[in-house]
Tab-separated table of C-alpha atoms and ligand atoms in Angstrom:
chain	number	residue	atom	x	y	z
A	1203	MET	CA	-57.805	62.291	17.220
A	1204	ASN	CA	-57.415	65.382	18.509
A	1205	PRO	CA	-53.341	66.819	18.996
A	1206	ILE	CA	-51.496	65.805	22.097
A	1207	ARG	CA	-50.281	69.781	22.554
A	1208	VAL	CA	-46.883	70.856	23.743
A	1209	GLY	CA	-45.662	73.800	25.644
A	1210	LEU	CA	-41.815	74.257	25.138
A	1211	LEU	CA	-39.797	76.003	27.963
A	1212	GLY	CA	-36.818	77.152	25.859
A	1213	LEU	CA	-36.756	77.880	22.068
A	1214	GLY	CA	-32.799	77.761	21.831
A	1215	THR	CA	-30.364	75.002	20.701
A	1216	ALA	CA	-32.586	72.571	21.606
A	1217	GLY	CA	-35.922	73.905	21.575
A	1218	GLY	CA	-34.882	75.047	17.995
A	1219	GLY	CA	-34.139	71.678	16.762
A	1220	THR	CA	-37.421	70.433	18.495
A	1221	TYR	CA	-39.547	72.749	16.789
A	1222	ASP	CA	-38.237	72.531	13.702
A	1223	ILE	CA	-38.467	68.659	13.470
A	1224	LEU	CA	-41.705	68.910	14.695
A	1225	LEU	CA	-42.998	71.112	11.829
A	1226	ARG	CA	-41.242	69.324	9.069
A	1227	ASN	CA	-41.806	65.640	9.787
A	1228	ARG	CA	-45.459	66.488	10.955
A	1229	GLU	CA	-46.846	64.142	9.314
A	1230	GLU	CA	-44.319	60.745	9.406
A	1231	ILE	CA	-44.376	61.289	13.613
A	1232	ALA	CA	-48.309	61.402	13.586
A	1233	ARG	CA	-48.463	58.622	11.463
A	1234	ARG	CA	-45.679	56.916	14.180
A	1235	ALA	CA	-47.606	58.896	17.045
A	1236	GLY	CA	-51.336	57.865	16.594
A	1237	ARG	CA	-52.055	61.836	16.666
A	1238	GLU	CA	-50.308	64.253	15.592
A	1239	ILE	CA	-47.981	66.771	18.301
A	1240	HIS	CA	-48.770	70.336	17.779
A	1241	VAL	CA	-46.259	73.177	19.911
A	1242	VAL	CA	-48.824	75.330	21.397
A	1243	ALA	CA	-46.783	77.706	23.297
A	1244	ALA	CA	-43.168	78.405	24.647
A	1245	ALA	CA	-41.416	81.033	26.897
A	1246	VAL	CA	-38.327	82.751	26.244
A	1247	ARG	CA	-36.222	85.249	27.659
A	1248	ASP	CA	-36.036	87.487	24.725
A	1249	LEU	CA	-39.210	87.393	22.626
A	1250	ALA	CA	-38.347	89.320	19.917
A	1251	LYS	CA	-35.714	86.717	18.970
A	1252	ALA	CA	-37.717	84.236	19.144
A	1253	ARG	CA	-40.541	85.770	17.507
A	1254	ARG	CA	-38.215	86.174	14.701
A	1255	ARG	CA	-37.600	82.298	14.701
A	1256	VAL	CA	-41.353	81.059	14.844
A	1257	GLY	CA	-43.381	83.909	13.604
A	1258	ASP	CA	-47.002	83.942	14.951
A	1259	ALA	CA	-47.741	80.546	14.640
A	1260	ILE	CA	-47.507	79.864	18.482
A	1261	ARG	CA	-48.090	81.533	21.951
A	1262	LEU	CA	-45.154	82.974	22.785
A	1263	GLY	CA	-44.493	84.890	26.450
A	1264	THR	CA	-41.392	85.160	29.208
A	1265	ASP	CA	-43.454	83.314	31.842
A	1266	ALA	CA	-42.281	79.778	31.996
A	1267	GLN	CA	-45.099	79.072	34.796
A	1268	ALA	CA	-47.928	80.602	32.764
A	1269	VAL	CA	-46.829	77.678	29.627
A	1270	VAL	CA	-46.928	75.019	32.538
A	1271	ASP	CA	-50.492	76.079	33.584
A	1272	ALA	CA	-52.069	76.754	30.794
A	1273	PRO	CA	-54.851	74.107	29.859
A	1274	ASP	CA	-54.304	73.873	27.160
A	1275	VAL	CA	-50.695	72.017	27.495
A	1276	ASP	CA	-50.473	68.517	27.622
A	1277	ILE	CA	-47.184	67.971	27.663
A	1278	VAL	CA	-43.985	70.115	29.404
A	1279	VAL	CA	-40.897	70.128	27.239
A	1280	GLU	CA	-38.168	71.537	29.597
A	1281	LEU	CA	-35.187	72.921	27.236
A	1282	MET	CA	-34.271	75.979	28.988
A	1283	GLY	CA	-31.655	74.612	31.354
A	1284	GLY	CA	-29.921	74.866	34.756
A	1285	ILE	CA	-31.059	74.285	38.334
A	1286	GLU	CA	-33.774	76.821	39.042
A	1287	PRO	CA	-36.630	77.723	37.735
A	1288	ALA	CA	-36.492	74.404	35.453
A	1289	ARG	CA	-36.372	72.121	38.972
A	1290	SER	CA	-39.629	73.925	40.237
A	1291	LEU	CA	-41.496	74.030	36.728
A	1292	ILE	CA	-41.104	70.657	36.156
A	1293	LEU	CA	-42.411	69.411	40.021
A	1294	SER	CA	-45.308	71.895	39.106
A	1295	ALA	CA	-45.684	70.507	36.136
A	1296	ILE	CA	-46.080	66.645	37.818
A	1297	ALA	CA	-48.161	68.143	40.433
A	1298	GLN	CA	-50.353	69.283	38.038
A	1299	GLY	CA	-50.582	65.234	36.078
A	1300	LYS	CA	-48.654	66.805	33.024
A	1301	HIS	CA	-46.155	64.844	31.745
A	1302	VAL	CA	-42.820	66.088	30.973
A	1303	VAL	CA	-39.668	66.099	28.691
A	1304	THR	CA	-36.845	67.226	29.268
A	1305	ALA	CA	-32.722	67.044	28.138
A	1306	ASN	CA	-31.868	68.861	31.360
A	1307	LYS	CA	-28.779	66.495	32.562
A	1308	ALA	CA	-27.286	68.658	35.214
A	1309	LEU	CA	-31.094	68.567	37.048
A	1310	LEU	CA	-31.549	65.220	36.913
A	1311	ALA	CA	-27.910	63.814	38.184
A	1312	LEU	CA	-28.359	66.399	40.925
A	1313	HIS	CA	-32.395	66.436	41.379
A	1314	GLY	CA	-33.358	63.271	39.465
A	1315	ASN	CA	-34.182	60.881	42.700
A	1316	GLU	CA	-36.564	64.008	44.239
A	1317	ILE	CA	-38.323	64.203	40.245
A	1318	PHE	CA	-38.548	60.934	39.337
A	1319	ALA	CA	-40.166	60.340	42.668
A	1320	GLU	CA	-42.667	63.115	42.455
A	1321	ALA	CA	-43.503	61.554	38.806
A	1322	HIS	CA	-43.955	57.761	40.571
A	1323	LYS	CA	-46.208	59.153	42.664
A	1324	ARG	CA	-48.584	61.515	40.505
A	1325	GLY	CA	-48.477	58.237	37.722
A	1326	VAL	CA	-46.669	60.989	35.087
A	1327	MET	CA	-43.680	60.232	32.752
A	1328	VAL	CA	-40.694	62.329	32.668
A	1329	ALA	CA	-38.788	61.270	29.880
A	1330	PHE	CA	-35.045	62.386	29.332
A	1331	GLU	CA	-33.505	60.738	26.476
A	1332	ALA	CA	-31.840	63.810	24.759
A	1333	ALA	CA	-30.182	64.219	28.138
A	1334	VAL	CA	-27.212	61.356	27.507
A	1335	ALA	CA	-25.257	61.640	24.196
A	1336	GLY	CA	-27.700	64.141	22.350
A	1337	GLY	CA	-29.487	62.161	18.779
A	1338	ILE	CA	-28.254	58.573	20.467
A	1339	PRO	CA	-31.271	56.650	21.863
A	1340	ILE	CA	-29.158	55.363	24.457
A	1341	ILE	CA	-31.261	55.558	27.394
A	1342	LYS	CA	-34.044	53.424	25.496
A	1343	ALA	CA	-31.027	50.989	24.758
A	1344	LEU	CA	-29.966	50.803	28.295
A	1345	ARG	CA	-33.490	50.580	29.630
A	1346	GLU	CA	-35.305	48.671	26.970
A	1347	GLY	CA	-33.430	46.807	24.737
A	1348	LEU	CA	-30.124	45.824	27.036
A	1349	THR	CA	-32.922	44.914	29.936
A	1350	ALA	CA	-32.081	41.066	29.798
A	1351	ASN	CA	-28.506	41.853	30.746
A	1352	ARG	CA	-26.532	42.508	33.877
A	1353	ILE	CA	-24.910	45.632	32.877
A	1354	GLN	CA	-20.938	45.456	33.793
A	1355	TRP	CA	-19.477	48.108	32.508
A	1356	ILE	CA	-20.053	51.772	30.548
A	1357	ALA	CA	-17.585	53.759	29.101
A	1358	GLY	CA	-18.695	56.961	27.046
A	1359	ILE	CA	-17.312	59.999	25.033
A	1360	ILE	CA	-20.628	61.586	26.526
A	1361	ASN	CA	-19.518	65.344	25.643
A	1362	GLY	CA	-19.404	66.744	22.489
A	1363	THR	CA	-17.568	69.905	23.106
A	1364	SER	CA	-14.710	68.097	24.442
A	1365	ASN	CA	-14.284	65.550	21.789
A	1366	PHE	CA	-14.539	68.609	19.736
A	1367	ILE	CA	-11.736	70.064	20.929
A	1368	LEU	CA	-9.435	67.394	21.505
A	1369	THR	CA	-10.281	66.574	18.189
A	1370	ARG	CA	-9.262	69.736	16.891
A	1371	MET	CA	-5.856	70.223	18.660
A	1372	ARG	CA	-4.771	66.822	17.518
A	1373	ASP	CA	-5.396	67.054	14.115
A	1374	LEU	CA	-5.309	70.993	13.056
A	1375	GLY	CA	-2.917	71.944	15.814
A	1376	ALA	CA	-5.941	74.266	17.131
A	1377	SER	CA	-5.265	75.913	20.202
A	1378	PHE	CA	-7.585	74.787	23.343
A	1379	ALA	CA	-9.418	78.504	23.469
A	1380	ASP	CA	-9.871	78.734	19.558
A	1381	ALA	CA	-11.641	74.904	19.242
A	1382	LEU	CA	-13.798	75.689	22.663
A	1383	ALA	CA	-15.116	79.381	21.040
A	1384	GLU	CA	-15.721	77.227	17.671
A	1385	ALA	CA	-18.045	74.810	19.652
A	1386	GLN	CA	-19.742	76.977	21.588
A	1387	ARG	CA	-20.306	79.057	17.827
A	1388	LEU	CA	-21.579	76.055	16.986
A	1389	GLY	CA	-24.644	75.414	19.885
A	1390	TYR	CA	-22.499	72.161	21.336
A	1391	ALA	CA	-21.427	74.230	24.548
A	1392	GLU	CA	-23.400	74.523	27.976
A	1393	ALA	CA	-24.237	77.975	28.985
A	1394	ASP	CA	-21.257	77.448	31.191
A	1395	PRO	CA	-18.548	76.287	29.548
A	1396	THR	CA	-16.525	74.864	32.351
A	1397	PHE	CA	-19.064	72.401	32.615
A	1398	ASP	CA	-17.932	70.935	29.238
A	1399	ILE	CA	-14.217	71.017	29.558
A	1400	GLU	CA	-13.713	70.088	33.689
A	1401	GLY	CA	-16.503	66.874	32.785
A	1402	ILE	CA	-18.663	67.928	35.248
A	1403	ASP	CA	-21.201	67.803	32.284
A	1404	ALA	CA	-19.822	64.143	31.291
A	1405	ALA	CA	-20.293	62.785	35.008
A	1406	HIS	CA	-23.926	64.452	34.998
A	1407	LYS	CA	-24.266	61.903	32.067
A	1408	LEU	CA	-22.626	59.363	33.487
A	1409	THR	CA	-24.449	59.398	36.852
A	1410	ILE	CA	-27.753	59.081	34.405
A	1411	MET	CA	-26.682	56.081	32.677
A	1412	ALA	CA	-25.429	54.275	35.987
A	1413	ALA	CA	-28.805	54.957	37.808
A	1414	ILE	CA	-30.102	52.918	34.814
A	1415	ALA	CA	-27.960	50.393	34.213
A	1416	PHE	CA	-27.231	49.390	37.607
A	1417	GLY	CA	-30.664	50.276	39.902
A	1418	VAL	CA	-29.267	52.726	41.639
A	1419	PRO	CA	-30.407	56.294	42.724
A	1420	MET	CA	-28.583	59.280	41.182
A	1421	ARG	CA	-25.386	59.412	42.850
A	1422	PHE	CA	-23.490	62.329	41.248
A	1423	GLU	CA	-22.011	63.852	44.214
A	1424	HIS	CA	-19.952	60.673	44.816
A	1425	ALA	CA	-18.697	61.276	40.774
A	1426	TYR	CA	-14.870	61.435	40.224
A	1427	THR	CA	-14.159	64.659	37.647
A	1428	GLU	CA	-11.313	65.473	35.674
A	1429	GLY	CA	-11.095	67.743	32.812
A	1430	ILE	CA	-9.324	68.220	29.626
A	1431	SER	CA	-8.154	71.780	30.331
A	1432	GLY	CA	-4.815	70.133	31.453
A	1433	LEU	CA	-4.178	67.945	28.635
A	1434	THR	CA	-1.183	69.315	26.473
A	1435	ALA	CA	-0.448	68.218	22.718
A	1436	GLN	CA	2.850	66.473	23.778
A	1437	ASP	CA	0.593	64.227	25.731
A	1438	ILE	CA	-1.804	63.557	22.956
A	1439	ARG	CA	1.398	63.157	20.388
A	1440	TYR	CA	3.165	60.199	23.144
A	1441	ALA	CA	0.385	58.470	23.476
A	1442	ALA	CA	0.011	58.154	19.646
A	1443	GLU	CA	3.397	56.800	19.570
A	1444	PHE	CA	2.563	54.124	21.963
A	1445	GLY	CA	-0.673	53.492	19.574
A	1446	TYR	CA	-3.490	55.119	21.712
A	1447	ARG	CA	-5.841	58.246	21.634
A	1448	ILE	CA	-6.977	60.397	24.624
A	1449	LYS	CA	-10.326	60.931	25.039
A	1450	LEU	CA	-12.817	62.156	27.914
A	1451	LEU	CA	-14.151	59.133	29.302
A	1452	GLY	CA	-17.229	58.728	31.408
A	1453	ILE	CA	-16.736	55.067	33.029
A	1454	CYS	CA	-18.848	53.396	35.590
A	1455	ARG	CA	-18.402	49.790	36.619
A	1456	ARG	CA	-19.542	46.890	38.961
A	1457	SER	CA	-16.737	46.436	41.519
A	1458	GLY	CA	-17.158	44.449	44.393
A	1459	ALA	CA	-20.153	45.584	46.989
A	1460	GLY	CA	-20.353	48.713	44.807
A	1461	PHE	CA	-19.655	50.419	41.498
A	1462	GLU	CA	-17.128	53.106	40.096
A	1463	LEU	CA	-18.329	56.509	38.657
A	1464	ARG	CA	-15.109	58.535	37.131
A	1465	VAL	CA	-14.931	60.932	34.506
A	1466	HIS	CA	-11.233	61.875	33.187
A	1467	PRO	CA	-8.953	62.339	30.276
A	1468	THR	CA	-8.010	58.375	29.408
A	1469	LEU	CA	-5.847	56.810	26.555
A	1470	ILE	CA	-7.706	53.979	24.944
A	1471	PRO	CA	-5.595	51.582	22.228
A	1472	GLU	CA	-6.295	53.335	18.889
A	1473	ARG	CA	-7.791	50.022	17.196
A	1474	ARG	CA	-10.787	50.275	19.239
A	1475	LEU	CA	-13.694	51.351	17.323
A	1476	ILE	CA	-14.621	54.392	20.181
A	1477	ALA	CA	-10.919	55.308	20.136
A	1478	ASN	CA	-12.179	57.094	16.550
A	1479	VAL	CA	-15.076	58.805	17.760
A	1480	ASP	CA	-14.130	62.339	16.499
A	1481	GLY	CA	-15.140	65.524	16.674
A	1482	VAL	CA	-19.126	66.413	18.173
A	1483	MET	CA	-19.834	62.811	17.811
A	1484	ASN	CA	-20.538	60.404	20.845
A	1485	ALA	CA	-20.248	56.899	21.787
A	1486	VAL	CA	-21.285	54.722	24.322
A	1487	LEU	CA	-19.769	51.347	25.104
A	1488	VAL	CA	-21.458	49.436	27.085
A	1489	ARG	CA	-20.616	45.399	28.288
A	1490	GLY	CA	-23.743	43.210	29.282
A	1491	ASP	CA	-23.035	39.720	30.378
A	1492	ALA	CA	-24.840	38.370	27.619
A	1493	VAL	CA	-25.106	40.472	24.875
A	1494	GLY	CA	-21.274	41.110	25.093
A	1495	PRO	CA	-19.857	44.785	24.140
A	1496	THR	CA	-21.804	47.010	21.962
A	1497	LEU	CA	-21.274	50.506	20.766
A	1498	PHE	CA	-23.875	53.022	20.374
A	1499	TYR	CA	-22.503	55.868	18.169
A	1500	GLY	CA	-23.965	59.276	17.121
A	1501	ALA	CA	-23.934	63.195	17.385
A	1502	GLY	CA	-23.769	63.941	20.908
A	1503	ALA	CA	-24.826	68.032	20.747
A	1504	GLY	CA	-26.666	70.426	18.199
A	1505	ALA	CA	-30.487	71.734	17.589
A	1506	GLU	CA	-31.195	68.697	15.940
A	1507	PRO	CA	-29.585	65.665	16.794
A	1508	THR	CA	-30.860	66.614	19.981
A	1509	GLY	CA	-34.291	67.653	18.933
A	1510	SER	CA	-34.439	63.949	17.471
A	1511	SER	CA	-34.179	62.314	20.725
A	1512	VAL	CA	-36.670	65.367	22.193
A	1513	VAL	CA	-39.230	64.163	19.550
A	1514	ALA	CA	-38.557	60.181	20.390
A	1515	ASP	CA	-40.008	61.449	24.183
A	1516	LEU	CA	-42.869	63.059	22.706
A	1517	VAL	CA	-43.814	59.952	20.257
A	1518	ASP	CA	-43.516	57.504	23.114
A	1519	VAL	CA	-45.522	60.174	26.018
A	1520	THR	CA	-48.104	60.269	23.033
A	1521	ARG	CA	-48.526	56.588	22.911
A	1522	THR	CA	-48.550	55.555	26.398
A	1523	HIS	CA	-49.862	58.434	28.374
A	1524	THR	CA	-53.211	56.585	28.576
A	1525	ALA	CA	-51.809	53.283	29.462
A	1526	ASP	CA	-52.170	52.121	33.097
A	1527	PRO	CA	-48.853	53.808	34.749
A	1528	ASP	CA	-47.594	50.361	36.259
A	1529	HIS	CA	-47.687	49.143	33.006
A	1530	ARG	CA	-45.379	51.376	31.704
A	1531	VAL	CA	-41.556	51.146	31.250
A	1532	PRO	CA	-40.039	52.563	34.640
A	1533	HIS	CA	-38.170	56.120	34.535
A	1534	LEU	CA	-35.070	54.461	35.680
A	1535	ALA	CA	-35.245	50.668	33.852
A	1536	PHE	CA	-35.511	49.087	37.686
A	1537	GLN	CA	-38.659	49.053	39.549
A	1538	PRO	CA	-39.088	52.254	41.964
A	1539	ASP	CA	-39.202	49.715	44.780
A	1540	ARG	CA	-36.289	47.334	44.017
A	1541	VAL	CA	-33.702	50.922	43.751
A	1542	THR	CA	-30.406	49.713	45.384
A	1543	ASP	CA	-28.119	52.510	47.534
A	1544	LEU	CA	-24.759	50.862	46.363
A	1545	PRO	CA	-21.733	51.933	47.556
A	1546	VAL	CA	-19.646	54.826	44.842
A	1547	LEU	CA	-16.130	53.350	45.038
A	1548	PRO	CA	-13.581	56.112	46.426
A	1549	ILE	CA	-10.912	57.215	43.269
A	1550	SER	CA	-7.860	56.104	45.268
A	1551	GLU	CA	-9.706	52.230	45.553
A	1552	VAL	CA	-9.674	52.557	41.670
A	1553	GLU	CA	-7.734	50.125	39.671
A	1554	THR	CA	-6.365	51.263	35.819
A	1555	ALA	CA	-3.475	51.033	34.491
A	1556	TYR	CA	-1.077	54.440	33.596
A	1557	TYR	CA	0.433	56.492	31.342
A	1558	LEU	CA	2.981	58.509	33.131
A	1559	ARG	CA	5.431	61.512	31.968
A	1560	LEU	CA	8.740	62.207	33.854
A	1561	ARG	CA	10.999	65.313	33.110
A	1562	ALA	CA	14.649	63.522	34.417
A	1563	LEU	CA	18.075	64.805	34.276
A	1564	ASP	CA	19.760	62.465	31.577
A	1565	ARG	CA	22.144	60.640	34.098
A	1566	PRO	CA	22.787	56.916	35.183
A	1567	GLY	CA	20.678	55.740	38.114
A	1568	VAL	CA	17.607	57.854	37.129
A	1569	LEU	CA	15.446	54.866	35.690
A	1570	ALA	CA	16.698	52.108	38.094
A	1571	ASP	CA	15.012	54.817	41.063
A	1572	VAL	CA	12.384	55.297	39.580
A	1573	THR	CA	11.144	51.468	38.666
A	1574	ARG	CA	12.492	50.571	42.288
A	1575	ILE	CA	9.603	52.924	43.761
A	1576	LEU	CA	7.227	51.043	40.822
A	1577	GLY	CA	8.290	48.089	41.864
A	1578	ASP	CA	7.883	48.535	45.825
A	1579	ARG	CA	4.172	49.420	45.014
A	1580	SER	CA	3.935	46.260	42.678
A	1581	ILE	CA	3.170	48.359	39.958
A	1582	SER	CA	4.470	46.510	36.998
A	1583	ILE	CA	6.095	48.505	33.742
A	1584	GLU	CA	4.338	47.247	30.744
A	1585	ALA	CA	6.486	49.609	28.190
A	1586	MET	CA	9.094	52.548	28.268
A	1587	LEU	CA	10.395	55.084	25.969
A	1588	GLN	CA	13.024	57.530	26.745
A	1589	ARG	CA	13.342	60.433	24.234
A	1590	GLN	CA	17.230	61.351	23.140
A	1591	PRO	CA	17.496	64.689	24.307
A	1592	GLU	CA	18.024	67.789	22.383
A	1593	THR	CA	21.159	68.951	21.392
A	1594	GLY	CA	22.760	70.781	24.841
A	1595	GLU	CA	19.529	69.870	26.711
A	1596	VAL	CA	20.185	67.743	30.051
A	1597	HIS	CA	16.510	66.840	30.847
A	1598	VAL	CA	14.932	64.159	28.851
A	1599	ASP	CA	11.130	62.886	28.713
A	1600	VAL	CA	10.752	59.275	30.104
A	1601	ILE	CA	6.994	57.998	29.032
A	1602	ILE	CA	6.106	54.635	31.396
A	1603	LEU	CA	3.156	52.771	30.736
A	1604	THR	CA	2.044	50.444	33.378
A	1605	HIS	CA	-0.260	47.462	34.271
A	1606	ARG	CA	-3.313	48.059	36.223
A	1607	THR	CA	-2.636	49.205	39.711
A	1608	VAL	CA	-5.096	50.560	42.543
A	1609	GLU	CA	-4.864	54.325	42.677
A	1610	ALA	CA	-3.110	55.017	45.958
A	1611	ALA	CA	-0.485	52.937	45.121
A	1612	MET	CA	0.212	55.039	42.264
A	1613	VAL	CA	-0.450	58.050	44.180
A	1614	GLU	CA	2.227	56.887	46.689
A	1615	ALA	CA	4.524	56.079	43.932
A	1616	ILE	CA	4.041	59.445	42.017
A	1617	ALA	CA	5.004	61.274	45.382
A	1618	LYS	CA	8.495	59.166	45.836
A	1619	VAL	CA	9.258	59.729	42.250
A	1620	GLU	CA	8.988	63.488	42.451
A	1621	ALA	CA	11.015	63.985	45.448
A	1622	LEU	CA	13.825	62.518	43.638
A	1623	ALA	CA	16.479	65.035	42.956
A	1624	SER	CA	16.591	63.786	39.250
A	1625	ILE	CA	13.149	64.727	38.837
A	1626	VAL	CA	12.874	68.353	37.397
A	1627	ALA	CA	9.449	68.408	37.142
A	1628	PRO	CA	5.451	67.553	38.090
A	1629	VAL	CA	4.732	63.639	36.888
A	1630	VAL	CA	1.737	63.776	34.154
A	1631	ARG	CA	-0.486	61.155	34.876
A	1632	ILE	CA	-3.193	60.096	32.872
A	1633	ARG	CA	-5.156	56.760	33.486
A	1634	LEU	CA	-5.610	53.832	30.855
A	1635	GLU	CA	-7.775	51.659	29.825
A	1636	ARG	CA	-7.652	48.944	27.308
A	1637	LEU	CA	-11.347	48.570	27.205
A	1638	ASP	CA	-11.221	44.606	26.791
A	1639	ALA	CA	-13.305	42.139	28.413
B	3114	NAP	P1	-29.774	77.819	24.851
B	3114	NAP	O1	-29.158	77.360	23.648
B	3114	NAP	O2	-29.201	78.672	25.422
B	3114	NAP	O3	-31.684	77.588	24.924
B	3114	NAP	C1	-32.007	78.375	26.121
B	3114	NAP	C2	-33.401	78.531	25.874
B	3114	NAP	O4	-34.343	78.836	26.945
B	3114	NAP	C3	-33.378	80.059	25.488
B	3114	NAP	O5	-34.653	80.110	24.326
B	3114	NAP	C4	-33.779	80.950	26.527
B	3114	NAP	O6	-34.458	82.092	26.008
B	3114	NAP	C5	-34.748	80.288	26.934
B	3114	NAP	N1	-34.641	80.655	28.750
B	3114	NAP	C6	-33.627	79.942	29.913
B	3114	NAP	N2	-34.382	80.384	30.955
B	3114	NAP	C7	-35.495	81.008	30.722
B	3114	NAP	C8	-36.125	81.532	31.633
B	3114	NAP	N3	-36.156	81.764	32.943
B	3114	NAP	N4	-37.355	82.073	31.338
B	3114	NAP	C9	-38.000	81.452	29.609
B	3114	NAP	N5	-36.976	81.687	29.482
B	3114	NAP	C10	-35.830	80.685	29.278
B	3114	NAP	O7	-29.754	76.269	25.174
B	3114	NAP	P2	-29.837	74.809	24.954
B	3114	NAP	O8	-28.172	74.726	24.463
B	3114	NAP	O9	-30.811	74.363	24.150
B	3114	NAP	O10	-29.779	73.804	26.106
B	3114	NAP	C11	-31.088	73.432	26.582
B	3114	NAP	C12	-31.115	72.487	27.395
B	3114	NAP	O11	-30.924	71.126	26.758
B	3114	NAP	C13	-29.913	72.354	28.680
B	3114	NAP	O12	-30.379	71.780	29.797
B	3114	NAP	C14	-28.899	71.344	27.950
B	3114	NAP	O13	-28.133	70.729	28.854
B	3114	NAP	C15	-29.253	70.545	27.343
B	3114	NAP	N6	-28.933	69.971	26.077
B	3114	NAP	C16	-28.447	70.720	24.959
B	3114	NAP	C17	-27.724	70.022	24.008
B	3114	NAP	C18	-27.123	70.926	23.162
B	3114	NAP	O14	-26.412	70.492	22.170
B	3114	NAP	N7	-27.452	72.575	22.978
B	3114	NAP	C19	-27.924	69.252	24.254
B	3114	NAP	C20	-28.619	68.108	24.557
B	3114	NAP	C21	-29.207	68.292	25.656
B	3114	NAP	P3	-33.695	83.446	25.075
B	3114	NAP	O15	-33.192	82.542	23.956
B	3114	NAP	O16	-34.681	84.373	25.149
B	3114	NAP	O17	-32.490	83.739	26.148
B	3115	HSE	N1	-22.606	70.612	26.227
B	3115	HSE	C1	-22.832	69.340	25.845
B	3115	HSE	C2	-21.790	68.304	24.779
B	3115	HSE	C3	-24.252	69.356	25.073
B	3115	HSE	O1	-21.266	69.263	24.353
B	3115	HSE	O2	-22.002	67.124	25.013
B	3115	HSE	C4	-24.985	67.682	24.756
B	3115	HSE	O3	-25.347	67.399	26.063
């Protein structure tokens, strides 16, 4: 059988990794796919750099549309990133009846509803395994392996850059800036690293997982997002004293008539496997009603882990592109006419436990005032620690762990606590999840 022919849009970290794997494992991949997969053309911005990487083996140009339009390109692989021109190029490929593979989670989270609707109309596949958790086949697992289950919740470490930064800060005492620079050098970070450190990239990935898990449209605009740039080494240390680690978690959970969709730094018990996922590694904990908890672990970023997922999609498309579109696995796991638009719960209505750090005057009655404010709002304290003041110091750190409460009650309580004359700095508040049943 003739090889299937691929046009790459982008030959950077992800594109380069994909290209290298397709060359190195050519034979093995062909044995699995049923035919060879050949890259015939690629579009880049810097031709000289790309030429140094791939020599004369493929057609290179700066016109991405020309790659999409090329009659000898069967599958378009979009690995350039960003919203435009990636969106228009993908829609153009779909309109021409070409299958698409992409790693572009930002694009899918924002425009996935439009892209998948067009792909469904044209009967083409848009595959996106690399868009979530790099090399971990979590899309396949959610869409196929766990298809018997009603998914109850997902909690994931789904941004390698921020996990790498948190690990370096905790283990080596590295500064935030140095750890970020190292992640950028290693090719983990997004073109705009704010996406990584402010939780936006994780929210893109969470949006995609929630859609597949719950059979809902992409609702990125309703995701709650809080990053790691405000975290201090001091809170990482205090959390450890209570037996917790702080991770940037993406959490989606069925809740009442809707679902939660939130990304924020989170204390998790250090005895949980997921609390020990360090460096650029990602992990996704999925709880299904039949299977119970399942944990998926692997490299969340980098050239070859990302390429591994892109090539898996290419093999899938190669195997099934001649199948009747109605008999393929639906893009978002649920049949398109059975996707239901459920409401996303506002963060003020979400229920979690909390870690609070207060800077207080060391004098009688302070703790009584604080506990009364919490008690008045039915916020129950689980543990408390007061540090001895340094010699000559009149202020002390008070750490409180609470049981679960609604966020709105905690926001109100914090405002009251901060208004006390004995509290001398803003209260640090980090959400806490035990990740049990
Ligand atoms: P990258 O290293 O910056 O590579 C981007 C590539 O696209 C480069 O080859 C660039 O060309 C080319 N490009 C960009 N705009 C172009 C345009 N208008 N016309 C032609 N070529 C253009 O980015 P990356 O890290 O590989 O990320 C690519 C995508 O994969 C993004 O959506 C990202 O979110 C996703 N992703 C990345 C990773 C990862 O670990 N890096 C993991 C999962 C998903 P030049 O090199 O000539 O500038
Ligand atoms: N910037 C992303 C991360 C790349 O650090 O996880 C993988 O999606």
